[in-house]
CSV table of C-alpha atoms and ligand atoms in Angstrom, one decimal:
chain,number,residue,atom,x,y,z
A,33,UNK,CA,56.9,-152.6,-110.8
A,34,UNK,CA,59.4,-151.6,-108.1
A,35,UNK,CA,61.7,-149.0,-109.6
A,36,UNK,CA,64.8,-151.0,-108.7
A,37,UNK,CA,63.7,-154.3,-110.2
A,38,UNK,CA,66.4,-154.7,-112.9
A,39,UNK,CA,65.3,-155.6,-116.3
A,40,UNK,CA,66.5,-159.0,-117.4
A,41,UNK,CA,67.7,-157.9,-120.8
A,42,UNK,CA,70.2,-155.6,-119.0
A,43,UNK,CA,72.1,-158.6,-117.5
A,44,UNK,CA,74.6,-160.0,-120.0
A,45,UNK,CA,76.3,-162.1,-117.3
A,46,UNK,CA,73.8,-164.9,-117.0
A,47,UNK,CA,71.2,-163.5,-119.4
A,48,UNK,CA,69.9,-167.0,-120.1
A,49,UNK,CA,69.2,-167.7,-116.4
A,50,UNK,CA,65.6,-168.0,-115.1
A,51,UNK,CA,65.9,-165.1,-112.7
A,52,UNK,CA,62.5,-165.6,-111.2
A,53,UNK,CA,63.5,-169.2,-110.2
A,54,UNK,CA,66.8,-167.8,-108.9
A,55,UNK,CA,64.9,-165.2,-106.7
A,56,UNK,CA,62.6,-167.9,-105.3
A,57,UNK,CA,65.5,-170.2,-104.5
A,58,UNK,CA,67.5,-167.4,-102.8
A,59,UNK,CA,64.5,-166.4,-100.7
A,60,UNK,CA,64.0,-170.0,-99.6
A,61,UNK,CA,67.6,-170.4,-98.5
A,62,UNK,CA,67.4,-167.1,-96.6
A,63,UNK,CA,64.2,-168.1,-94.8
A,64,UNK,CA,65.8,-171.4,-93.8
A,65,UNK,CA,68.9,-169.7,-92.6
A,66,UNK,CA,67.0,-167.1,-90.5
A,67,UNK,CA,65.1,-170.0,-88.9
A,68,UNK,CA,68.4,-171.5,-87.6
A,69,UNK,CA,69.0,-169.3,-84.6
A,70,UNK,CA,72.6,-168.1,-84.5
A,71,UNK,CA,72.4,-165.3,-81.9
A,72,UNK,CA,75.9,-164.6,-80.7
A,73,UNK,CA,76.5,-165.2,-77.8
A,74,UNK,CA,76.5,-168.2,-77.9
A,75,UNK,CA,76.5,-168.2,-81.8
A,76,UNK,CA,75.9,-172.0,-82.2
A,77,UNK,CA,76.7,-171.5,-85.9
A,78,UNK,CA,77.4,-175.3,-86.5
A,79,UNK,CA,73.7,-176.0,-87.5
A,80,UNK,CA,73.8,-173.4,-90.1
A,81,UNK,CA,77.2,-174.5,-91.4
A,82,UNK,CA,75.8,-178.0,-91.8
A,83,UNK,CA,72.9,-176.6,-93.8
A,84,UNK,CA,75.4,-174.9,-96.2
A,85,UNK,CA,77.5,-178.1,-96.3
A,86,UNK,CA,74.6,-180.3,-97.3
A,87,UNK,CA,73.3,-177.8,-99.9
A,88,UNK,CA,76.7,-177.5,-101.6
A,89,UNK,CA,77.8,-181.1,-101.3
A,90,UNK,CA,74.5,-182.2,-102.9
A,91,UNK,CA,75.6,-180.2,-106.0
A,92,UNK,CA,79.0,-181.6,-106.1
A,93,UNK,CA,80.9,-178.7,-104.7
A,94,UNK,CA,84.0,-179.2,-102.5
A,95,UNK,CA,83.5,-178.2,-98.9
A,96,UNK,CA,85.5,-178.0,-95.6
A,97,UNK,CA,83.7,-177.8,-92.3
A,98,UNK,CA,85.6,-177.1,-89.1
A,99,UNK,CA,84.4,-176.9,-85.5
A,100,UNK,CA,86.9,-174.4,-83.9
A,101,UNK,CA,85.1,-174.8,-80.5
A,102,UNK,CA,82.0,-176.9,-79.6
A,103,UNK,CA,79.0,-175.6,-81.5
A,104,UNK,CA,80.9,-173.0,-83.5
A,105,UNK,CA,81.9,-173.5,-87.1
A,106,UNK,CA,84.1,-172.3,-89.9
A,107,UNK,CA,83.0,-173.3,-93.4
A,108,UNK,CA,84.8,-173.0,-96.7
A,109,UNK,CA,83.6,-174.3,-100.1
A,110,UNK,CA,85.6,-174.1,-103.3
A,111,UNK,CA,84.8,-174.1,-107.0
A,112,UNK,CA,87.9,-174.8,-109.0
A,113,UNK,CA,89.0,-172.6,-111.9
A,114,UNK,CA,91.8,-173.2,-114.3
A,115,UNK,CA,94.3,-171.5,-112.1
A,116,UNK,CA,95.3,-168.8,-114.6
A,117,UNK,CA,94.5,-166.2,-112.0
A,118,UNK,CA,94.5,-166.2,-108.2
A,119,UNK,CA,91.2,-167.0,-106.4
A,120,UNK,CA,88.4,-164.7,-105.3
A,121,UNK,CA,86.6,-165.1,-102.0
A,122,UNK,CA,82.9,-164.4,-101.3
A,123,UNK,CA,82.4,-164.3,-97.6
A,124,UNK,CA,79.6,-163.6,-95.0
A,125,UNK,CA,79.2,-164.3,-91.3
A,126,UNK,CA,76.6,-166.7,-89.9
A,127,UNK,CA,76.1,-165.2,-86.5
A,128,UNK,CA,73.6,-162.5,-85.7
A,129,UNK,CA,73.1,-160.1,-82.8
A,130,UNK,CA,70.5,-160.6,-80.1
A,131,UNK,CA,66.9,-159.4,-80.3
A,132,UNK,CA,64.6,-157.4,-78.0
A,133,UNK,CA,61.7,-159.8,-78.7
A,134,UNK,CA,59.0,-157.6,-77.2
A,135,UNK,CA,59.8,-154.8,-79.6
A,136,UNK,CA,59.4,-156.9,-82.7
A,137,UNK,CA,56.0,-157.0,-84.5
A,138,UNK,CA,56.9,-160.4,-85.9
A,139,UNK,CA,58.7,-163.5,-84.7
A,140,UNK,CA,62.4,-162.6,-85.4
A,141,UNK,CA,63.2,-166.2,-86.3
A,142,UNK,CA,60.1,-167.1,-88.4
A,143,UNK,CA,61.4,-165.4,-91.6
A,144,UNK,CA,57.9,-164.1,-92.4
A,145,UNK,CA,57.2,-162.5,-95.8
A,146,UNK,CA,54.9,-159.4,-95.5
A,147,UNK,CA,54.3,-156.5,-97.9
A,148,UNK,CA,57.3,-157.2,-100.1
A,149,UNK,CA,59.7,-157.7,-97.3
A,150,UNK,CA,61.3,-160.7,-95.7
A,151,UNK,CA,61.6,-160.1,-91.9
A,152,UNK,CA,64.0,-161.7,-89.5
A,153,UNK,CA,67.2,-161.2,-87.5
A,154,UNK,CA,70.1,-161.3,-89.9
A,155,UNK,CA,68.0,-160.5,-93.0
A,156,UNK,CA,70.4,-157.6,-93.9
A,157,UNK,CA,73.2,-158.4,-91.5
A,158,UNK,CA,74.5,-160.8,-92.8
A,159,UNK,CA,72.3,-163.7,-93.8
A,160,UNK,CA,71.0,-161.9,-96.8
A,161,UNK,CA,74.5,-161.7,-98.2
A,162,UNK,CA,75.2,-165.3,-97.1
A,163,UNK,CA,72.1,-166.4,-99.2
A,164,UNK,CA,73.2,-164.3,-102.2
A,165,UNK,CA,76.7,-165.7,-102.0
A,166,UNK,CA,75.3,-169.2,-101.7
A,167,UNK,CA,73.2,-168.7,-104.8
A,168,UNK,CA,76.2,-167.2,-106.6
A,169,UNK,CA,78.4,-170.3,-106.2
A,170,UNK,CA,75.4,-172.6,-107.0
A,171,UNK,CA,74.8,-170.7,-110.2
A,172,UNK,CA,78.4,-170.7,-111.2
A,173,UNK,CA,78.6,-174.4,-110.7
A,174,UNK,CA,75.4,-175.2,-112.7
A,175,UNK,CA,75.7,-172.6,-115.5
A,176,UNK,CA,79.4,-172.3,-116.0
A,177,UNK,CA,81.3,-175.3,-114.7
A,178,UNK,CA,78.7,-178.0,-115.5
A,179,UNK,CA,78.1,-176.6,-119.0
A,180,UNK,CA,81.8,-176.9,-119.9
A,181,UNK,CA,82.5,-173.2,-119.3
A,182,UNK,CA,85.7,-171.9,-117.8
A,183,UNK,CA,86.6,-170.1,-114.6
A,184,UNK,CA,89.9,-168.2,-114.7
A,185,UNK,CA,90.2,-168.4,-110.9
A,186,UNK,CA,88.9,-170.5,-108.0
A,187,UNK,CA,85.8,-169.1,-106.3
A,188,UNK,CA,86.0,-169.6,-102.5
A,189,UNK,CA,82.9,-169.4,-100.4
A,190,UNK,CA,83.5,-168.6,-96.8
A,191,UNK,CA,80.9,-168.6,-94.0
A,192,UNK,CA,82.4,-167.6,-90.6
A,193,UNK,CA,81.3,-167.4,-87.0
A,194,UNK,CA,81.7,-164.9,-84.3
A,195,UNK,CA,81.9,-161.7,-86.4
A,196,UNK,CA,79.6,-159.9,-84.0
A,197,UNK,CA,81.8,-160.6,-81.0
A,198,UNK,CA,85.4,-160.1,-82.1
A,199,UNK,CA,86.0,-163.0,-84.5
A,200,UNK,CA,88.1,-165.1,-82.3
A,201,UNK,CA,86.2,-168.2,-83.4
A,202,UNK,CA,85.6,-166.9,-86.8
A,203,UNK,CA,87.8,-165.2,-89.3
A,204,UNK,CA,90.6,-165.0,-86.7
A,205,UNK,CA,90.5,-168.7,-86.3
A,206,UNK,CA,90.5,-169.4,-90.1
A,207,UNK,CA,93.4,-167.1,-90.7
A,208,UNK,CA,95.4,-168.7,-87.9
A,209,UNK,CA,94.6,-172.3,-88.7
A,210,UNK,CA,93.7,-172.7,-92.4
A,211,UNK,CA,95.4,-169.8,-94.1
A,212,UNK,CA,95.9,-172.1,-97.2
A,213,UNK,CA,92.2,-172.4,-97.8
A,214,UNK,CA,91.7,-168.6,-97.9
A,215,UNK,CA,94.6,-167.6,-100.1
A,216,UNK,CA,93.2,-165.2,-102.7
A,217,UNK,CA,93.7,-162.1,-104.7
A,218,UNK,CA,90.3,-160.6,-104.0
A,219,UNK,CA,87.7,-160.9,-101.3
A,220,UNK,CA,84.1,-159.6,-101.3
A,221,UNK,CA,82.7,-159.1,-97.8
A,222,UNK,CA,80.0,-157.1,-96.0
A,223,UNK,CA,80.7,-153.5,-95.1
A,224,UNK,CA,79.4,-151.3,-98.0
A,225,UNK,CA,76.1,-149.6,-98.7
A,226,UNK,CA,73.6,-149.5,-101.6
A,227,UNK,CA,71.6,-146.4,-100.9
A,228,UNK,CA,68.2,-145.3,-101.9
A,229,UNK,CA,67.9,-141.5,-101.3
A,230,UNK,CA,64.5,-139.8,-101.5
A,231,UNK,CA,63.0,-142.9,-103.2
A,232,UNK,CA,65.7,-143.2,-105.8
A,233,UNK,CA,68.4,-146.0,-105.9
A,234,UNK,CA,71.4,-143.6,-106.0
A,235,UNK,CA,74.7,-145.2,-105.3
A,236,UNK,CA,76.6,-148.4,-104.4
A,237,UNK,CA,79.4,-147.6,-101.9
A,238,UNK,CA,82.1,-150.3,-102.0
A,239,UNK,CA,84.2,-150.3,-98.9
A,240,UNK,CA,87.9,-150.4,-99.7
A,241,UNK,CA,89.3,-149.1,-96.4
A,242,UNK,CA,88.1,-148.5,-92.9
A,243,UNK,CA,88.6,-146.2,-90.0
A,244,UNK,CA,90.7,-147.5,-87.1
A,245,UNK,CA,89.2,-147.8,-83.6
A,246,UNK,CA,91.0,-146.8,-80.5
A,247,UNK,CA,89.9,-146.4,-76.8
A,248,UNK,CA,91.2,-143.5,-74.8
A,249,UNK,CA,90.5,-143.0,-71.0
A,250,UNK,CA,90.1,-139.5,-69.7
A,251,UNK,CA,90.8,-139.3,-65.9
A,252,UNK,CA,90.2,-136.2,-63.8
A,253,UNK,CA,91.7,-136.1,-60.3
A,254,UNK,CA,91.0,-133.8,-57.4
A,255,UNK,CA,90.8,-133.5,-53.6
A,256,UNK,CA,88.3,-135.8,-51.8
A,257,UNK,CA,86.1,-134.7,-48.9
A,258,UNK,CA,82.7,-134.4,-47.4
A,259,UNK,CA,80.1,-133.1,-49.8
A,260,UNK,CA,79.0,-130.5,-47.2
A,261,UNK,CA,82.2,-128.5,-47.8
A,262,UNK,CA,82.5,-127.8,-51.6
A,263,UNK,CA,86.1,-128.0,-52.8
A,264,UNK,CA,88.0,-126.3,-55.5
A,265,UNK,CA,89.1,-128.8,-58.1
A,266,UNK,CA,86.3,-131.3,-57.6
A,267,UNK,CA,87.2,-134.2,-60.0
A,268,UNK,CA,83.6,-134.6,-61.3
A,269,UNK,CA,83.4,-130.9,-62.3
A,270,UNK,CA,86.9,-131.1,-63.8
A,271,UNK,CA,85.8,-134.1,-65.9
A,272,UNK,CA,82.7,-132.3,-66.9
A,273,UNK,CA,84.8,-129.3,-68.1
A,274,UNK,CA,87.2,-131.6,-69.9
A,275,UNK,CA,84.4,-133.4,-71.7
A,276,UNK,CA,82.7,-130.2,-72.7
A,277,UNK,CA,86.0,-129.1,-74.3
A,278,UNK,CA,86.4,-132.5,-76.0
A,279,UNK,CA,82.9,-132.3,-77.3
A,280,UNK,CA,83.6,-128.9,-78.9
A,281,UNK,CA,86.8,-130.0,-80.5
A,282,UNK,CA,86.8,-131.0,-84.2
A,283,UNK,CA,89.7,-132.9,-85.7
A,284,UNK,CA,91.0,-131.4,-88.9
A,285,UNK,CA,89.5,-132.3,-92.3
A,286,UNK,CA,91.8,-134.6,-94.2
A,287,UNK,CA,91.0,-135.6,-97.8
A,288,UNK,CA,92.5,-138.8,-99.3
A,289,UNK,CA,92.4,-140.1,-102.9
A,290,UNK,CA,89.5,-142.4,-101.8
A,291,UNK,CA,87.4,-139.6,-100.2
A,292,UNK,CA,88.0,-137.3,-103.1
A,293,UNK,CA,86.7,-140.1,-105.5
A,294,UNK,CA,83.8,-140.8,-103.1
A,295,UNK,CA,82.5,-137.2,-102.9
A,296,UNK,CA,83.5,-136.3,-106.5
A,297,UNK,CA,81.3,-139.1,-107.9
A,298,UNK,CA,78.5,-138.7,-105.4
A,299,UNK,CA,78.3,-135.0,-106.5
A,300,UNK,CA,77.2,-136.2,-110.0
A,301,UNK,CA,74.0,-137.8,-108.7
A,302,UNK,CA,73.2,-136.2,-105.3
A,303,UNK,CA,69.6,-134.7,-105.2
A,304,UNK,CA,70.2,-131.7,-103.0
A,305,UNK,CA,71.9,-128.7,-104.7
A,306,UNK,CA,73.6,-127.2,-101.8
A,307,UNK,CA,75.0,-130.5,-100.6
A,308,UNK,CA,76.0,-131.5,-104.2
A,309,UNK,CA,78.1,-128.3,-104.5
A,310,UNK,CA,79.6,-129.0,-101.1
A,311,UNK,CA,80.6,-132.5,-102.3
A,312,UNK,CA,82.2,-131.1,-105.4
A,313,UNK,CA,84.0,-128.5,-103.2
A,314,UNK,CA,85.6,-131.1,-100.9
A,315,UNK,CA,86.6,-133.2,-103.9
A,316,UNK,CA,88.5,-130.3,-105.4
A,317,UNK,CA,92.2,-129.6,-104.6
A,318,UNK,CA,91.6,-126.1,-103.5
A,319,UNK,CA,92.0,-125.7,-99.7
A,320,UNK,CA,89.5,-122.9,-99.5
A,321,UNK,CA,86.8,-124.9,-101.3
A,322,UNK,CA,87.5,-128.0,-99.3
A,323,UNK,CA,86.9,-126.0,-96.1
A,324,UNK,CA,83.7,-124.4,-97.5
A,325,UNK,CA,82.3,-127.8,-98.5
A,326,UNK,CA,83.2,-129.4,-95.2
A,327,UNK,CA,81.3,-126.7,-93.3
A,328,UNK,CA,78.2,-127.8,-95.2
A,329,UNK,CA,78.8,-131.6,-94.9
A,330,UNK,CA,79.4,-131.3,-91.2
A,331,UNK,CA,75.6,-131.3,-90.8
A,332,UNK,CA,75.4,-134.9,-92.2
A,333,UNK,CA,77.0,-137.1,-89.5
A,334,UNK,CA,77.9,-140.0,-91.8
A,335,UNK,CA,79.7,-137.7,-94.2
A,336,UNK,CA,81.4,-135.7,-91.5
A,337,UNK,CA,82.7,-139.0,-90.1
A,338,UNK,CA,84.6,-139.8,-93.4
A,339,UNK,CA,86.2,-136.3,-93.6
A,340,UNK,CA,88.0,-136.4,-90.2
A,341,UNK,CA,89.0,-138.5,-87.2
A,342,UNK,CA,85.9,-138.9,-85.0
A,343,UNK,CA,85.6,-138.8,-81.2
A,344,UNK,CA,82.7,-140.2,-79.3
A,345,UNK,CA,82.3,-140.3,-75.5
A,346,UNK,CA,80.8,-143.6,-74.5
A,347,UNK,CA,81.1,-144.3,-70.7
A,348,UNK,CA,81.3,-142.0,-67.7
A,349,UNK,CA,82.3,-143.2,-64.2
A,350,UNK,CA,83.0,-141.6,-60.9
A,351,UNK,CA,81.9,-141.3,-57.3
A,352,UNK,CA,80.7,-143.9,-54.7
A,353,UNK,CA,78.2,-142.0,-52.5
A,354,UNK,CA,75.9,-139.0,-52.7
A,355,UNK,CA,77.7,-137.2,-49.9
A,356,UNK,CA,81.4,-137.9,-50.8
A,357,UNK,CA,83.5,-135.9,-53.2
A,358,UNK,CA,85.5,-138.6,-55.1
A,359,UNK,CA,89.2,-138.2,-55.9
A,360,UNK,CA,88.7,-139.5,-59.4
A,361,UNK,CA,86.2,-139.4,-62.2
A,362,UNK,CA,86.7,-141.1,-65.6
A,363,UNK,CA,85.3,-141.1,-69.1
A,364,UNK,CA,85.9,-143.5,-72.0
A,365,UNK,CA,86.3,-142.1,-75.5
A,366,UNK,CA,86.0,-144.2,-78.6
A,367,UNK,CA,88.2,-142.6,-81.3
A,368,UNK,CA,88.2,-143.6,-84.9
A,369,UNK,CA,91.2,-142.3,-86.8
A,370,UNK,CA,91.3,-141.9,-90.5
A,371,UNK,CA,93.7,-144.6,-92.0
A,372,UNK,CA,97.3,-143.5,-91.8
A,373,UNK,CA,96.5,-140.9,-89.1
A,374,UNK,CA,98.3,-141.0,-85.7
A,375,UNK,CA,96.2,-141.6,-82.6
A,376,UNK,CA,99.0,-140.0,-80.5
A,377,UNK,CA,98.7,-136.7,-82.4
A,378,UNK,CA,94.9,-136.7,-82.0
A,379,UNK,CA,95.3,-137.3,-78.3
A,380,UNK,CA,97.9,-134.5,-78.1
A,381,UNK,CA,95.4,-132.1,-79.8
A,382,UNK,CA,92.8,-133.2,-77.2
A,383,UNK,CA,95.2,-132.4,-74.3
A,384,UNK,CA,95.7,-129.0,-75.7
A,385,UNK,CA,91.9,-128.5,-76.0
A,386,UNK,CA,91.3,-129.7,-72.3
A,387,UNK,CA,94.0,-127.3,-70.9
A,388,UNK,CA,94.0,-128.9,-67.4
A,389,UNK,CA,97.1,-130.7,-66.1
A,390,UNK,CA,95.0,-132.7,-63.5
A,391,UNK,CA,93.2,-134.4,-66.4
A,392,UNK,CA,95.1,-137.2,-68.1
A,393,UNK,CA,94.3,-138.9,-71.4
A,394,UNK,CA,95.6,-142.4,-71.8
A,395,UNK,CA,95.4,-144.7,-74.9
A,396,UNK,CA,94.1,-148.0,-73.5
A,397,UNK,CA,93.3,-149.9,-76.7
A,398,UNK,CA,95.1,-149.2,-79.9
A,399,UNK,CA,93.7,-150.2,-83.3
A,400,UNK,CA,95.8,-151.5,-86.2
A,401,UNK,CA,95.9,-149.8,-89.6
A,402,UNK,CA,95.5,-151.8,-92.8
A,403,UNK,CA,96.3,-150.8,-96.3
A,404,UNK,CA,93.4,-149.6,-98.5
A,405,UNK,CA,92.3,-151.9,-101.4
A,406,UNK,CA,92.8,-150.6,-104.9
A,407,UNK,CA,89.6,-149.1,-106.3
A,408,UNK,CA,90.9,-149.3,-109.9
A,409,UNK,CA,91.4,-153.1,-109.5
A,410,UNK,CA,89.5,-155.7,-111.7
A,411,UNK,CA,87.3,-156.6,-108.7
A,412,UNK,CA,86.1,-153.1,-108.1
A,413,UNK,CA,85.6,-152.6,-111.8
A,414,UNK,CA,83.6,-155.8,-112.1
A,415,UNK,CA,81.3,-154.6,-109.3
A,416,UNK,CA,80.9,-151.1,-111.0
A,417,UNK,CA,80.2,-152.6,-114.4
A,418,UNK,CA,77.6,-155.0,-113.0
A,419,UNK,CA,75.9,-152.1,-111.3
A,420,UNK,CA,75.8,-150.2,-114.6
A,421,UNK,CA,74.2,-153.2,-116.3
A,422,UNK,CA,71.6,-153.6,-113.5
A,423,UNK,CA,70.8,-149.9,-112.8
A,424,UNK,CA,72.4,-147.5,-115.4
A,425,UNK,CA,71.6,-144.5,-113.3
A,426,UNK,CA,73.4,-145.6,-110.2
A,427,UNK,CA,77.0,-144.8,-109.5
A,428,UNK,CA,79.6,-147.0,-107.8
A,429,UNK,CA,81.9,-145.2,-105.4
A,430,UNK,CA,84.8,-146.3,-103.2
A,431,UNK,CA,83.9,-145.9,-99.5
A,432,UNK,CA,85.6,-145.8,-96.2
A,433,UNK,CA,83.5,-147.4,-93.5
A,434,UNK,CA,83.5,-145.8,-90.1
A,435,UNK,CA,83.0,-149.2,-88.5
A,436,UNK,CA,85.5,-152.0,-88.3
A,437,UNK,CA,85.1,-155.2,-90.4
A,438,UNK,CA,86.9,-158.5,-90.9
A,439,UNK,CA,88.2,-157.1,-94.2
A,440,UNK,CA,91.0,-155.3,-92.3
A,441,UNK,CA,92.5,-158.7,-91.4
A,442,UNK,CA,92.4,-159.8,-95.0
A,443,UNK,CA,94.0,-156.5,-96.2
A,444,UNK,CA,96.8,-157.0,-93.7
A,445,UNK,CA,97.4,-160.4,-95.3
A,446,UNK,CA,97.8,-158.7,-98.7
A,447,UNK,CA,94.4,-159.4,-100.1
A,448,UNK,CA,92.3,-156.8,-101.9
A,449,UNK,CA,89.1,-156.9,-99.9
A,450,UNK,CA,86.0,-155.0,-100.8
A,451,UNK,CA,82.9,-154.5,-98.6
A,452,UNK,CA,79.4,-154.3,-100.1
A,453,UNK,CA,75.9,-154.4,-98.9
A,454,UNK,CA,74.4,-155.2,-102.3
A,455,UNK,CA,70.8,-154.6,-101.3
A,456,UNK,CA,69.3,-151.2,-102.2
A,457,UNK,CA,67.8,-149.8,-99.1
A,458,UNK,CA,66.4,-146.5,-97.8
A,459,UNK,CA,67.7,-145.2,-94.5
A,460,UNK,CA,64.7,-146.5,-92.6
A,461,UNK,CA,65.4,-150.1,-93.6
A,462,UNK,CA,69.2,-149.7,-93.2
A,463,UNK,CA,68.7,-148.4,-89.6
A,464,UNK,CA,67.1,-151.7,-88.7
A,465,UNK,CA,70.4,-153.4,-88.8
A,466,UNK,CA,71.0,-154.6,-85.2
A,467,UNK,CA,67.6,-153.1,-84.4
A,468,UNK,CA,64.0,-154.2,-84.3
A,469,UNK,CA,61.9,-155.6,-87.2
A,470,UNK,CA,65.0,-156.1,-89.3
A,471,UNK,CA,63.9,-156.8,-92.9
A,472,UNK,CA,65.0,-157.0,-96.5
A,473,UNK,CA,63.0,-155.8,-99.4
A,474,UNK,CA,62.5,-158.8,-101.7
A,475,UNK,CA,63.3,-156.8,-104.8
A,476,UNK,CA,66.6,-155.8,-103.1
A,477,UNK,CA,67.5,-159.4,-102.3
A,478,UNK,CA,67.0,-160.1,-106.0
A,479,UNK,CA,69.1,-157.1,-107.0
A,480,UNK,CA,71.9,-158.1,-104.6
A,481,UNK,CA,72.0,-161.7,-105.8
A,482,UNK,CA,72.4,-160.5,-109.4
A,483,UNK,CA,75.0,-158.0,-108.4
A,484,UNK,CA,77.2,-160.5,-106.6
A,485,UNK,CA,76.7,-163.2,-109.3
A,486,UNK,CA,77.4,-160.7,-112.1
A,487,UNK,CA,80.5,-159.3,-110.4
A,488,UNK,CA,82.0,-162.7,-109.6
A,489,UNK,CA,81.1,-164.0,-113.1
A,490,UNK,CA,83.0,-161.1,-114.6
A,491,UNK,CA,86.1,-161.4,-112.5
A,492,UNK,CA,86.3,-165.1,-113.2
A,493,UNK,CA,86.1,-164.8,-117.0
B,677,ZN,ZN1,77.6,-158.0,-90.1
């Protein structure tokens, strides 16, 4: 038996359900959804939205299907509760990123099952969660509502388009046009991680806040001329020196209540002694220990990225001919600030690091901050308690994602949004997201379905 297959007796929420039948049904829905090609662009999510609409309508669930632009779709379904509490949203996006077909060992849209995995574009981002959400609302309808049970709040199922390309026809459209349909206290979205480390399912990271993305242009200027006469102040060399200085620069470590909780709890389960001590160190309130811990964690890029504002160089441009010294050379930096940190101050620190007045740094795109969701709220607790039931040795930790998600939009509207990826995965499987041979372990699909169902069942009691 796979070590992560939860034992049925450990699931009080829905203990009477036939979980084998549930797993088979979820798998079938996921296969059908992968076979509906929603590569964005162009997205063409309408076909998939119709599939959801038919499936839910057939079971007597209220649905709303919109076509924000031809072929695109916004889909909302609602299970009514008694209204004693405000609604909860479960959401997922229907579009997927493109494929390099030649690099796949299977047809990315055939949804083939092989060796305990279901393969296909979208299996983990984000059709797996869409299938688990779909199964959750179906189970709540059949086993709570239809049996005379009570839901203390409405459950709103949202399937949106265009997440992979900015959300203009997706969440952005829904918020602008049908705000009344997505008014809720809590939302559960993609954006977290459920990690298997060295073969052991270790932790569920629930995203409650995210870094803020900005774009900064670095421009170096100098005299132009024929390449046969080398000139002092050549813009390309200047840019090179500036980029080297930026590459060496590290933003200061900044601990927040969230990162303290994240590393503090991870330190209780982490397998490597040295790293475990470093996690306990950064979670302490002693500045010397924080610095000592951060020096160890810097070696793990995903952890270093939650400790400080991160700077990545992404594009370099300059010059027109092999024998002409250009007057200008530019580089694009993608900077992700910690929530609440100022991009201006980060850029001022970079200017000091560059130490060259003929190099300018300009903020060309500015991200918007959103308030963090409360990790002591009933929704977070419901997730953590369900994890404890399913896998008593795993811990649930709050988490700041380094990437941007639709949840930021919801948080700015005053909702408590939480990001999960409820499927336990080792790094190799997780790295296939947006890559080749994307796949979901079937046991993890099963675990994720139970996790979402269990958490939503708890928070609607
Ligand atoms: Zn996604």
